[in-house]
CSV table of N, CA, C and O in Angstrom, one decimal:
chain,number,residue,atom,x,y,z
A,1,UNK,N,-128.8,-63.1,29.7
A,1,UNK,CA,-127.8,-62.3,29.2
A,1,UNK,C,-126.7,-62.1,30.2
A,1,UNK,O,-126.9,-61.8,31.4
A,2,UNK,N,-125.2,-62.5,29.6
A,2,UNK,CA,-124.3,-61.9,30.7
A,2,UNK,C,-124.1,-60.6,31.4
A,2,UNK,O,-124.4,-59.6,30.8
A,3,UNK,N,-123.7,-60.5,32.7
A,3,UNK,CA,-123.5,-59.3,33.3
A,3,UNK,C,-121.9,-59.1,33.3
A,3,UNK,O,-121.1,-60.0,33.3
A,4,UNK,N,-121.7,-58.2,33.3
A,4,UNK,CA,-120.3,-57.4,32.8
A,4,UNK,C,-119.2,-58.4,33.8
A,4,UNK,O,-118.0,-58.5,33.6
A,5,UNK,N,-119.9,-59.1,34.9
A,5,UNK,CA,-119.0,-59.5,35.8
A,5,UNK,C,-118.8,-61.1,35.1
A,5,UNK,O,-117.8,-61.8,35.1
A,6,UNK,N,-120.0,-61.4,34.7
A,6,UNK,CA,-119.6,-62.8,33.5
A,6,UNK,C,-119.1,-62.9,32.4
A,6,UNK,O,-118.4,-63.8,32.0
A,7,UNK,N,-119.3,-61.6,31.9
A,7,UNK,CA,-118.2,-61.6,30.8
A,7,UNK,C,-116.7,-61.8,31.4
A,7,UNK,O,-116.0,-62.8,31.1
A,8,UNK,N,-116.3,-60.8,32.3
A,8,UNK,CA,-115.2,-60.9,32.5
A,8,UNK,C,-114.5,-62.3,33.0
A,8,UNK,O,-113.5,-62.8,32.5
A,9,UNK,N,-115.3,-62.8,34.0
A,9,UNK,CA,-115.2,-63.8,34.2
A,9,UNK,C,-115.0,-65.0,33.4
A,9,UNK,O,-114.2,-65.8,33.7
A,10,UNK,N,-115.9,-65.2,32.2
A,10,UNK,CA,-115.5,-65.8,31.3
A,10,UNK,C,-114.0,-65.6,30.4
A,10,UNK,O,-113.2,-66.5,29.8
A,11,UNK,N,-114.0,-64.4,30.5
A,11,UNK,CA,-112.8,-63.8,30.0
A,11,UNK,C,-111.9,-64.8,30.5
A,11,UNK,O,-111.5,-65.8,29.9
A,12,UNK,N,-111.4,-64.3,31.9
A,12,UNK,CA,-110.1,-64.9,32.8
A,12,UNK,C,-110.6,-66.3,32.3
A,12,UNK,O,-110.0,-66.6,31.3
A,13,UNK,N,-111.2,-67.1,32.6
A,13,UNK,CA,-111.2,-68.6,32.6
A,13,UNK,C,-110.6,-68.9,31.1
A,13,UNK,O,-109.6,-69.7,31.1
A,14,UNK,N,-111.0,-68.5,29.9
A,14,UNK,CA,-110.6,-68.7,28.9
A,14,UNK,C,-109.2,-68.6,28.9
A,14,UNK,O,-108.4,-69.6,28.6
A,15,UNK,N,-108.5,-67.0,29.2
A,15,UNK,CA,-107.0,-66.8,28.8
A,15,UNK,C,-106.3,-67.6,30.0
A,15,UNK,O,-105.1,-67.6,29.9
A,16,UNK,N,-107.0,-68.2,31.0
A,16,UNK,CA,-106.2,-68.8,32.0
A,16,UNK,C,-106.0,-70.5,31.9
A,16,UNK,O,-105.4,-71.3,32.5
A,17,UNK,N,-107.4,-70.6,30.2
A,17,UNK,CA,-107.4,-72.3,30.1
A,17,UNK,C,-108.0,-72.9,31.4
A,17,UNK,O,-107.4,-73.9,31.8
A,18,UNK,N,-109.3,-72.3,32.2
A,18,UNK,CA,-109.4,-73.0,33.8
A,18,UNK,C,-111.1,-73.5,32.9
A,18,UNK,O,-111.8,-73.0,32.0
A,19,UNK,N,-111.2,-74.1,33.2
A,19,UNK,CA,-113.1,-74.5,33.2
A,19,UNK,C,-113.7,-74.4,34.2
A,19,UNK,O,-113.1,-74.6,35.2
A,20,UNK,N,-115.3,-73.8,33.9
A,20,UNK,CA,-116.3,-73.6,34.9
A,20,UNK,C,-115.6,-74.9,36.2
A,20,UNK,O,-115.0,-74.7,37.3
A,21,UNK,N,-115.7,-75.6,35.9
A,21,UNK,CA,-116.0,-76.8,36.6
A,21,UNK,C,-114.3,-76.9,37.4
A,21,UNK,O,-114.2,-77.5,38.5
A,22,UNK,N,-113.4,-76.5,37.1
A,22,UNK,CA,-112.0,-76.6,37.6
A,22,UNK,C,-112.1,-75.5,38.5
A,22,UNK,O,-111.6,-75.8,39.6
A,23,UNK,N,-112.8,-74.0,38.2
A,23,UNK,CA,-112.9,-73.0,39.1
A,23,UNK,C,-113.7,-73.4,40.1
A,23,UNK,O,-113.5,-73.0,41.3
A,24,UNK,N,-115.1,-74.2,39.8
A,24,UNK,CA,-116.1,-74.7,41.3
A,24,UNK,C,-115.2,-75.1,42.2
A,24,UNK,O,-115.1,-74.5,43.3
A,25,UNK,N,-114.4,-76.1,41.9
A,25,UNK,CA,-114.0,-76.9,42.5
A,25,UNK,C,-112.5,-76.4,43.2
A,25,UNK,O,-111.8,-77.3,43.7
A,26,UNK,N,-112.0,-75.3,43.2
A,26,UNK,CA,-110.7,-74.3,43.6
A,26,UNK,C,-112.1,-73.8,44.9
A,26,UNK,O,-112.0,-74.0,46.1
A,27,UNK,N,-113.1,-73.0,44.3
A,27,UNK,CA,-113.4,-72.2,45.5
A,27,UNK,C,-114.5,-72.9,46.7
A,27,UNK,O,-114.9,-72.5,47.8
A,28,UNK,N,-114.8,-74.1,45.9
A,28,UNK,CA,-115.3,-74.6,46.9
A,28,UNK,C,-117.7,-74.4,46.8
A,28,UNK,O,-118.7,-74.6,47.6
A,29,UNK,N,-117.6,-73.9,45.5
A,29,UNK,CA,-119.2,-74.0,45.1
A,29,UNK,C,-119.4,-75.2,43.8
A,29,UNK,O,-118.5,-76.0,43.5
A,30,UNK,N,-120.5,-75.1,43.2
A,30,UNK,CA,-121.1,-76.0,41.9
A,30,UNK,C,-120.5,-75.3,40.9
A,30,UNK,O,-120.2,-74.1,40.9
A,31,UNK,N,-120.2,-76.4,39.8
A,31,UNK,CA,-120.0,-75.8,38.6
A,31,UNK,C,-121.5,-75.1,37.7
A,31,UNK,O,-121.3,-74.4,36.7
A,32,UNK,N,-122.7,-75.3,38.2
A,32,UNK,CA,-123.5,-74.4,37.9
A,32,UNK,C,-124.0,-73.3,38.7
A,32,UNK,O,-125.1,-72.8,38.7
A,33,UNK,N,-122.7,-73.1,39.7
A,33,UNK,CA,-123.3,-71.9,40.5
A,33,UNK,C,-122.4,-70.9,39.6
A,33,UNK,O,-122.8,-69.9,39.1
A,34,UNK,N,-121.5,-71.2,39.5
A,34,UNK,CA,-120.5,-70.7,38.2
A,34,UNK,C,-120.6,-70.5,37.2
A,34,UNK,O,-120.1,-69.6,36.6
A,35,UNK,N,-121.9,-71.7,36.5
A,35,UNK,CA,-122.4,-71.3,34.9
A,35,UNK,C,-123.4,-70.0,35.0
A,35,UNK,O,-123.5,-69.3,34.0
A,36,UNK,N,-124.3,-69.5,36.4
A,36,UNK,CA,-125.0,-68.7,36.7
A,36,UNK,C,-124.2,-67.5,36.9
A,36,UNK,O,-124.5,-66.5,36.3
A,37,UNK,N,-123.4,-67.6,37.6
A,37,UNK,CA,-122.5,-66.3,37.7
A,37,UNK,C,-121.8,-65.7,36.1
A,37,UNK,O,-121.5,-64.5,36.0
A,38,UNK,N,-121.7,-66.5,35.1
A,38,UNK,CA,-121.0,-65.9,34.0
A,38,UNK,C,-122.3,-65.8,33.2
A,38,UNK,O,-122.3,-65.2,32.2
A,39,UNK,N,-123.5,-66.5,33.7
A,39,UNK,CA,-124.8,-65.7,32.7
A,39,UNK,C,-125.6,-64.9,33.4
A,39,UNK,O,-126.7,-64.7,33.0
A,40,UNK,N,-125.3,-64.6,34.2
A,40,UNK,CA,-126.3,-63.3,35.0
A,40,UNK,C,-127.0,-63.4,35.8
A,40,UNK,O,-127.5,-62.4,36.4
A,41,UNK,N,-127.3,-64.8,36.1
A,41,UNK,CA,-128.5,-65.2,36.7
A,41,UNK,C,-128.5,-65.1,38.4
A,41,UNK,O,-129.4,-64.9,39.2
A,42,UNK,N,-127.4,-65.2,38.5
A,42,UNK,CA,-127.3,-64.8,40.2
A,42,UNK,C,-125.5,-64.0,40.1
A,42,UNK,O,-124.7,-64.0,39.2
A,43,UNK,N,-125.3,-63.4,41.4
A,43,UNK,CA,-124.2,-62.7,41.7
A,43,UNK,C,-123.5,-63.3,42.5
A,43,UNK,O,-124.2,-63.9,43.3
A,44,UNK,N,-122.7,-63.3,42.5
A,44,UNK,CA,-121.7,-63.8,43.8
A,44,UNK,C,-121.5,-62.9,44.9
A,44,UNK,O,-121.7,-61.7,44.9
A,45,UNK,N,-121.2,-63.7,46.2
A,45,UNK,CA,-120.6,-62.5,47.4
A,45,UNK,C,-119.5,-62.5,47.1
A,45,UNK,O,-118.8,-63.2,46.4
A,46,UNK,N,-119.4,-61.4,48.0
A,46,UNK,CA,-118.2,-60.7,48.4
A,46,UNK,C,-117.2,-61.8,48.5
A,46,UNK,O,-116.3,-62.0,47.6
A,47,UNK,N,-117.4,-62.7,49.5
A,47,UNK,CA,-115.8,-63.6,49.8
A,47,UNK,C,-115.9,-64.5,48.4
A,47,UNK,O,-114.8,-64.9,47.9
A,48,UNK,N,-116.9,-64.8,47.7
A,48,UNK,CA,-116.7,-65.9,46.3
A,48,UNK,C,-115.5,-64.9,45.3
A,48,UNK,O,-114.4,-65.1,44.8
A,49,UNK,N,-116.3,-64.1,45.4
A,49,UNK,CA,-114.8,-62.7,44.5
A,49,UNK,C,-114.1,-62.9,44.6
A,49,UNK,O,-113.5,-63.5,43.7
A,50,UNK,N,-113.3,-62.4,46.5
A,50,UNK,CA,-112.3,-62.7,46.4
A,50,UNK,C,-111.9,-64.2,46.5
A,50,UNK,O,-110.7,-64.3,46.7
A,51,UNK,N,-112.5,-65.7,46.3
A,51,UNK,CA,-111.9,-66.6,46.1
A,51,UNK,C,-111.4,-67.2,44.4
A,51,UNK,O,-110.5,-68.0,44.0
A,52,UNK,N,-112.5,-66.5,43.8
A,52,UNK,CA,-112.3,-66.5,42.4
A,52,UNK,C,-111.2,-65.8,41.9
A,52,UNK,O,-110.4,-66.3,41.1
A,53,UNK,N,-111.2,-64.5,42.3
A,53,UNK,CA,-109.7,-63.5,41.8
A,53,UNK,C,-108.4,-64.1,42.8
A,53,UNK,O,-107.2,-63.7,42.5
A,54,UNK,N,-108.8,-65.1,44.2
A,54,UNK,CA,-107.1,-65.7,44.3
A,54,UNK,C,-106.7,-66.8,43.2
A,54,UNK,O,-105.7,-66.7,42.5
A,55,UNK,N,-107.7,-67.9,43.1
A,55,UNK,CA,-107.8,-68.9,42.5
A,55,UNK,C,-107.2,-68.9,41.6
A,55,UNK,O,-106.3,-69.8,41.4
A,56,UNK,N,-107.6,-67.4,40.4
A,56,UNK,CA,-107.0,-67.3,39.2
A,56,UNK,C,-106.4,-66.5,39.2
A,56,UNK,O,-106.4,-66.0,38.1
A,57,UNK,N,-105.7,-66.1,39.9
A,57,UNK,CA,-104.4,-65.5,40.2
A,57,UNK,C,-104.7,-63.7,39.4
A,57,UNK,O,-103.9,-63.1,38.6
A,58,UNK,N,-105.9,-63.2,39.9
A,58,UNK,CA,-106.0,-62.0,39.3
A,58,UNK,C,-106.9,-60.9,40.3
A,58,UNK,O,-107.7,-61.2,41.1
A,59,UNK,N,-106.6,-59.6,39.9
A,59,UNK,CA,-106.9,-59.0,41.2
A,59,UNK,C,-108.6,-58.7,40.9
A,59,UNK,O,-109.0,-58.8,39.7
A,60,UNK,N,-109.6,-58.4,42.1
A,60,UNK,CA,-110.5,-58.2,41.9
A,60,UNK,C,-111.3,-57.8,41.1
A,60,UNK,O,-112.3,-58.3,40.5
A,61,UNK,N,-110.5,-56.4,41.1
A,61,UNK,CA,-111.1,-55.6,39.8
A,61,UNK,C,-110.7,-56.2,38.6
A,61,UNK,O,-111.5,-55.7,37.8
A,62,UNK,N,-110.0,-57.0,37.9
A,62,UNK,CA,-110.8,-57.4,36.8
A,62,UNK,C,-111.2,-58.5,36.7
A,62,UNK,O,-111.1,-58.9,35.6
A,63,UNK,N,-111.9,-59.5,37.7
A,63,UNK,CA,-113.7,-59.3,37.2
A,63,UNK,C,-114.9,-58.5,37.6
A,63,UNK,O,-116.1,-58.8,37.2
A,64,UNK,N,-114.4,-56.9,38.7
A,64,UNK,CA,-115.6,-56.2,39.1
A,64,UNK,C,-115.3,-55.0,38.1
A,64,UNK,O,-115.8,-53.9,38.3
A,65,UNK,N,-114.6,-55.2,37.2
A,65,UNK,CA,-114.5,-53.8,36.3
A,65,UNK,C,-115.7,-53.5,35.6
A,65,UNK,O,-116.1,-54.1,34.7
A,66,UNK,N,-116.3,-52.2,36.2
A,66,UNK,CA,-117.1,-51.9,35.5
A,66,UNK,C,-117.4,-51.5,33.9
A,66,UNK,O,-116.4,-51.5,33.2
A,67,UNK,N,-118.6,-51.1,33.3
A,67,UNK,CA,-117.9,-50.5,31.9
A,67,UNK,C,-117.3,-50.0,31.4
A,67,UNK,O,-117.0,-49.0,32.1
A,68,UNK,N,-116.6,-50.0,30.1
A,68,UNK,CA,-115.4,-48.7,30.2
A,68,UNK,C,-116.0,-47.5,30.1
A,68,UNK,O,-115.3,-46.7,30.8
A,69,UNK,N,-117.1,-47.0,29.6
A,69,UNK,CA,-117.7,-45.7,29.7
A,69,UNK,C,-118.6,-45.8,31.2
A,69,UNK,O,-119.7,-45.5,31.0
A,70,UNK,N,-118.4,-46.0,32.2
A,70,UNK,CA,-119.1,-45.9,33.5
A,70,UNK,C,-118.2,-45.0,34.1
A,70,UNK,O,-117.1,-45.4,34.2
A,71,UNK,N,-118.4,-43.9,34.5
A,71,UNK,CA,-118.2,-43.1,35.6
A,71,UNK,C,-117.7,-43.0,36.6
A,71,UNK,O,-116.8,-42.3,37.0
A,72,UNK,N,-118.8,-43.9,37.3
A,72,UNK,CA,-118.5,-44.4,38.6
A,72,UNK,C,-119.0,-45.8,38.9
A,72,UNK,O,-119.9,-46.2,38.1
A,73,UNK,N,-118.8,-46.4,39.6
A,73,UNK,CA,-118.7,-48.0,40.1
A,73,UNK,C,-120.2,-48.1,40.7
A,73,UNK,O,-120.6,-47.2,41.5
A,74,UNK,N,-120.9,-49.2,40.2
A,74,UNK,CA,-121.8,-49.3,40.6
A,74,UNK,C,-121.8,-49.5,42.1
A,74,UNK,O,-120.7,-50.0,42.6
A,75,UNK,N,-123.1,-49.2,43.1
A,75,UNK,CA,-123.0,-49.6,44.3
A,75,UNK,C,-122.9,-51.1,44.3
A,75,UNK,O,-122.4,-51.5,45.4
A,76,UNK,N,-123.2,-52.0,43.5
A,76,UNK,CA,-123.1,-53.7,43.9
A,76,UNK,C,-121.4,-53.4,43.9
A,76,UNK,O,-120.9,-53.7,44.9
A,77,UNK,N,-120.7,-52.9,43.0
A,77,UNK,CA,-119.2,-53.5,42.5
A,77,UNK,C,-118.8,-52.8,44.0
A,77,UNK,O,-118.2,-53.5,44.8
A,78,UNK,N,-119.0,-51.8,44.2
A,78,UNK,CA,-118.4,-51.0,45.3
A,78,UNK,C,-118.5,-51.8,46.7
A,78,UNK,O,-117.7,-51.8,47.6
A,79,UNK,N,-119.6,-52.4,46.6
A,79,UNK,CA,-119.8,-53.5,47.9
A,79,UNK,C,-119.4,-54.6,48.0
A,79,UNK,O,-119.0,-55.1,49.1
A,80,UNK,N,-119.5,-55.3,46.8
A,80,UNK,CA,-118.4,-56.4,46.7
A,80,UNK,C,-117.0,-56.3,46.8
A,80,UNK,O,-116.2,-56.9,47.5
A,81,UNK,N,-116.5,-54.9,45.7
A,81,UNK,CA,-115.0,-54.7,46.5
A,81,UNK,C,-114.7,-54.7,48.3
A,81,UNK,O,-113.8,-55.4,48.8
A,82,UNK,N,-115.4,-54.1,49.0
A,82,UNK,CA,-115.3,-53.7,50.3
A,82,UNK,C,-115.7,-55.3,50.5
A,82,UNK,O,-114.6,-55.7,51.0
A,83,UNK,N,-116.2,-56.0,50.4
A,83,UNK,CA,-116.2,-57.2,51.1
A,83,UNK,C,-115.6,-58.1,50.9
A,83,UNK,O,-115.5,-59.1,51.7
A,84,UNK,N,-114.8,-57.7,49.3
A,84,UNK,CA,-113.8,-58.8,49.1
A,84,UNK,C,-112.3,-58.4,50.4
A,84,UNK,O,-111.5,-59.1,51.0
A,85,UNK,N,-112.5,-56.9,50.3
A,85,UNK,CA,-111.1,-56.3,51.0
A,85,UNK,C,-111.1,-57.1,52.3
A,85,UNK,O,-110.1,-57.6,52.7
A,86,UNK,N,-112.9,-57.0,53.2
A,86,UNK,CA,-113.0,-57.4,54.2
A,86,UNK,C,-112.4,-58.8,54.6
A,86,UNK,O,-111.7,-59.0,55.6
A,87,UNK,N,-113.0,-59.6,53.6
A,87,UNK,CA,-112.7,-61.0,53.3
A,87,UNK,C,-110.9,-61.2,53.8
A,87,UNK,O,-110.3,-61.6,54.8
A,88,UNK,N,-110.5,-60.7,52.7
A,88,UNK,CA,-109.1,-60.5,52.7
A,88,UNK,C,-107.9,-60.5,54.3
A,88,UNK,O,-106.8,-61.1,54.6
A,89,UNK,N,-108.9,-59.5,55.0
A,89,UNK,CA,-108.2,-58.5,55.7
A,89,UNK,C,-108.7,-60.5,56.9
A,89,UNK,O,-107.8,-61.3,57.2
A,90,UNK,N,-110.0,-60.8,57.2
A,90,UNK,CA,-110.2,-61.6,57.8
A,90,UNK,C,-109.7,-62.8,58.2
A,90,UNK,O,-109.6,-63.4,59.3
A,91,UNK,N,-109.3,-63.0,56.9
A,91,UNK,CA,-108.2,-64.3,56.3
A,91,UNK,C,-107.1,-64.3,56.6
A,91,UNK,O,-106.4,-65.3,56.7
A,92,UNK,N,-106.5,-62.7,57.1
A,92,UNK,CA,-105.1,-62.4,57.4
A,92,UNK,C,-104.3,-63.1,56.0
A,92,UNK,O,-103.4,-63.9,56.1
A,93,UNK,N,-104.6,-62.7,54.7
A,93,UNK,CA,-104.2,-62.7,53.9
A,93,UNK,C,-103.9,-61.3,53.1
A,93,UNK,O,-103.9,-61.2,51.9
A,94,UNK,N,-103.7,-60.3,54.0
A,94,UNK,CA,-103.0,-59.3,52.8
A,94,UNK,C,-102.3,-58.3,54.4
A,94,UNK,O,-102.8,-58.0,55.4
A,95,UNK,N,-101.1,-58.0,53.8
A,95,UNK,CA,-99.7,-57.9,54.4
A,95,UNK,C,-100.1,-56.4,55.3
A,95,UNK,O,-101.1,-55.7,55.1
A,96,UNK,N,-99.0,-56.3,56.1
A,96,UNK,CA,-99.7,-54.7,56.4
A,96,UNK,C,-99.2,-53.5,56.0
A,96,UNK,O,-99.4,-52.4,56.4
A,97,UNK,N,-98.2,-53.8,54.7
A,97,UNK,CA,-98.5,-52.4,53.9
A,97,UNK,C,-99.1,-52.9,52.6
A,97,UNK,O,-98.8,-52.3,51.6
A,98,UNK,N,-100.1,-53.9,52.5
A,98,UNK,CA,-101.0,-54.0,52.0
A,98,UNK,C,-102.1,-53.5,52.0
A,98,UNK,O,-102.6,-53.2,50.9
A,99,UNK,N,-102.8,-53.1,53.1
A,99,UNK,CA,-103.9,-52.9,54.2
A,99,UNK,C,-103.6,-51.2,54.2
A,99,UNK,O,-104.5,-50.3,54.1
A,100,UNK,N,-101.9,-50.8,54.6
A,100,UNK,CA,-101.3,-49.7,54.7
A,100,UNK,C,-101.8,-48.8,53.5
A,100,UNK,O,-102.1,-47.7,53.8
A,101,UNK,N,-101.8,-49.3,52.1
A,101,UNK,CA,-101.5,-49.4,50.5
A,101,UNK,C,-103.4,-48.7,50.5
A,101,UNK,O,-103.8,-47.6,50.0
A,102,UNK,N,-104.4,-49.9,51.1
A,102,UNK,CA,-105.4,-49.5,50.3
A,102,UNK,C,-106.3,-48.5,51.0
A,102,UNK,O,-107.1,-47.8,50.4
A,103,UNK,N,-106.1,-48.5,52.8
A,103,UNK,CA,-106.5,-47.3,53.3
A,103,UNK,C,-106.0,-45.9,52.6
A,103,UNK,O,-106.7,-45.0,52.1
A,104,UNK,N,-104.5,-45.9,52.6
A,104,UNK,CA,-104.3,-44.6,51.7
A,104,UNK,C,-104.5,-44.7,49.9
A,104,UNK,O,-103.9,-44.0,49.1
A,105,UNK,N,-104.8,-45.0,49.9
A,105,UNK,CA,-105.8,-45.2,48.3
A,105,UNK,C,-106.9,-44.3,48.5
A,105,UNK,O,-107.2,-43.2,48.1
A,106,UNK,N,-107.8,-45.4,49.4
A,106,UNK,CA,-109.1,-44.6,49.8
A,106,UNK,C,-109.3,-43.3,49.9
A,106,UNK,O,-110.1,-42.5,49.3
A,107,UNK,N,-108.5,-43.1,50.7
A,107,UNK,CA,-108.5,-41.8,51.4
A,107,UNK,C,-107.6,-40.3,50.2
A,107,UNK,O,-108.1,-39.1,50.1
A,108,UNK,N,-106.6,-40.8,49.5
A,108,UNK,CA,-106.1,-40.2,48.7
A,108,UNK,C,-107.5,-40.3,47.2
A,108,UNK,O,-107.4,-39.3,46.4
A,109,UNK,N,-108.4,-41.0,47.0
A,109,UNK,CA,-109.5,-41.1,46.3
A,109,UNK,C,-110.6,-40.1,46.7
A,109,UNK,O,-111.5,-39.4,46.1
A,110,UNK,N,-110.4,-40.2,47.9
A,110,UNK,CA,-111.9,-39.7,48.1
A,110,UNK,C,-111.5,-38.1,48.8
A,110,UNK,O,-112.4,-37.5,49.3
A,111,UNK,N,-110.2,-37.4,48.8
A,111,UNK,CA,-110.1,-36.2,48.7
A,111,UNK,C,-110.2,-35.0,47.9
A,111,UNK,O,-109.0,-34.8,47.6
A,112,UNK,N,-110.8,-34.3,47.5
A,112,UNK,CA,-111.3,-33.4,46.6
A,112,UNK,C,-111.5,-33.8,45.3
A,112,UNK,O,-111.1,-33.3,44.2
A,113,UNK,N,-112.2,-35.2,45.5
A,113,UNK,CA,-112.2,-35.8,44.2
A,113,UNK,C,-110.8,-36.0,43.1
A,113,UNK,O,-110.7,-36.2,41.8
A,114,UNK,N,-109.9,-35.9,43.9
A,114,UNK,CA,-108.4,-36.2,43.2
A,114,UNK,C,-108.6,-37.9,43.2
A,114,UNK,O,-109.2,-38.7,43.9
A,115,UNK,N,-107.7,-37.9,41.7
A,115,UNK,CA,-107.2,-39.7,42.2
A,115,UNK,C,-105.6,-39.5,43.2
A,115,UNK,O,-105.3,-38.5,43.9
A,116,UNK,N,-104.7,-40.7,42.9
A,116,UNK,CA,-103.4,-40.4,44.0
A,116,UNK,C,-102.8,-40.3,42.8
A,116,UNK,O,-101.7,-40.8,43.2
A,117,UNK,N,-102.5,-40.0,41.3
A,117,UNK,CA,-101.6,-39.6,40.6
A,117,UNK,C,-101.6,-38.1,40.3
A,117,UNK,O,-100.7,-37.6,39.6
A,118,UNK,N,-103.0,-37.3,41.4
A,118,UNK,CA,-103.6,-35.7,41.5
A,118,UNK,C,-104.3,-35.5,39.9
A,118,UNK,O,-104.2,-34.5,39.3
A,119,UNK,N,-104.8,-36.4,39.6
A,119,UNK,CA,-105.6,-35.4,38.4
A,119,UNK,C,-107.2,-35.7,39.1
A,119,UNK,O,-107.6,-36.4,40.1
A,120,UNK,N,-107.9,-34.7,37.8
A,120,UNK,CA,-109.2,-35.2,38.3
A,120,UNK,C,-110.2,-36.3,37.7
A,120,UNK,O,-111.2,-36.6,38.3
């Protein structure tokens, strides 16, 4: 059975017109490490994320979007985000009011449970 991260993933491939086998070969894995990732069977790391969400020209979160009735982010999604950011930051691919942008995110997130638009 797909995991919410294969659906989506399947998703982008479709509206982007990319095939399993055109995305392996952008990030540099098998086109059945790919057929596994959109049926559940294994997960991707952190840097595959972020090479899949540059590849296809889409930001992380939507393929780590959780359910729409989920609450809160599961701890896998929440660790693969942090490692895609890590990844990122490593690469010297994201600017420094990029980096500027998601520290104060964070931190405006994680203050009295406000988001940064102040609701709760």
């Amino acid at each position: 059975m797909a995991s919410k991260f294969g659906r989506n993933l399947l998703k982008v491939l479709n509206e982007r017109h990319v095939s399993q086998r055109q995305l392996a070969e952008a990030i540099g894995v098998s086109d059945v490490s790919v057929n596994r990732y959109i049926s559940g069977e294994r997960n991707p790391s952190a840097e595959t994320v972020a090479k899949m969400s540059q590849a296809l020209g889409v930001s992380s979160d939507v393929l780590l979007a959780p359910e729409k009735h989920s609450s809160i982010l599961p701890i896998v999604t929440a660790t693969a985000v942090i490692g895609a950011i890590a990844y990122l930051v490593g690469k010297n691919l994201l600017s420094s009011d990029d980096k500027t942008k998601i520290v104060n995110t964070l931190f405006q997130n994680g203050e009295n449970g406000k988001n940064p638009e102040g609701g709760k």
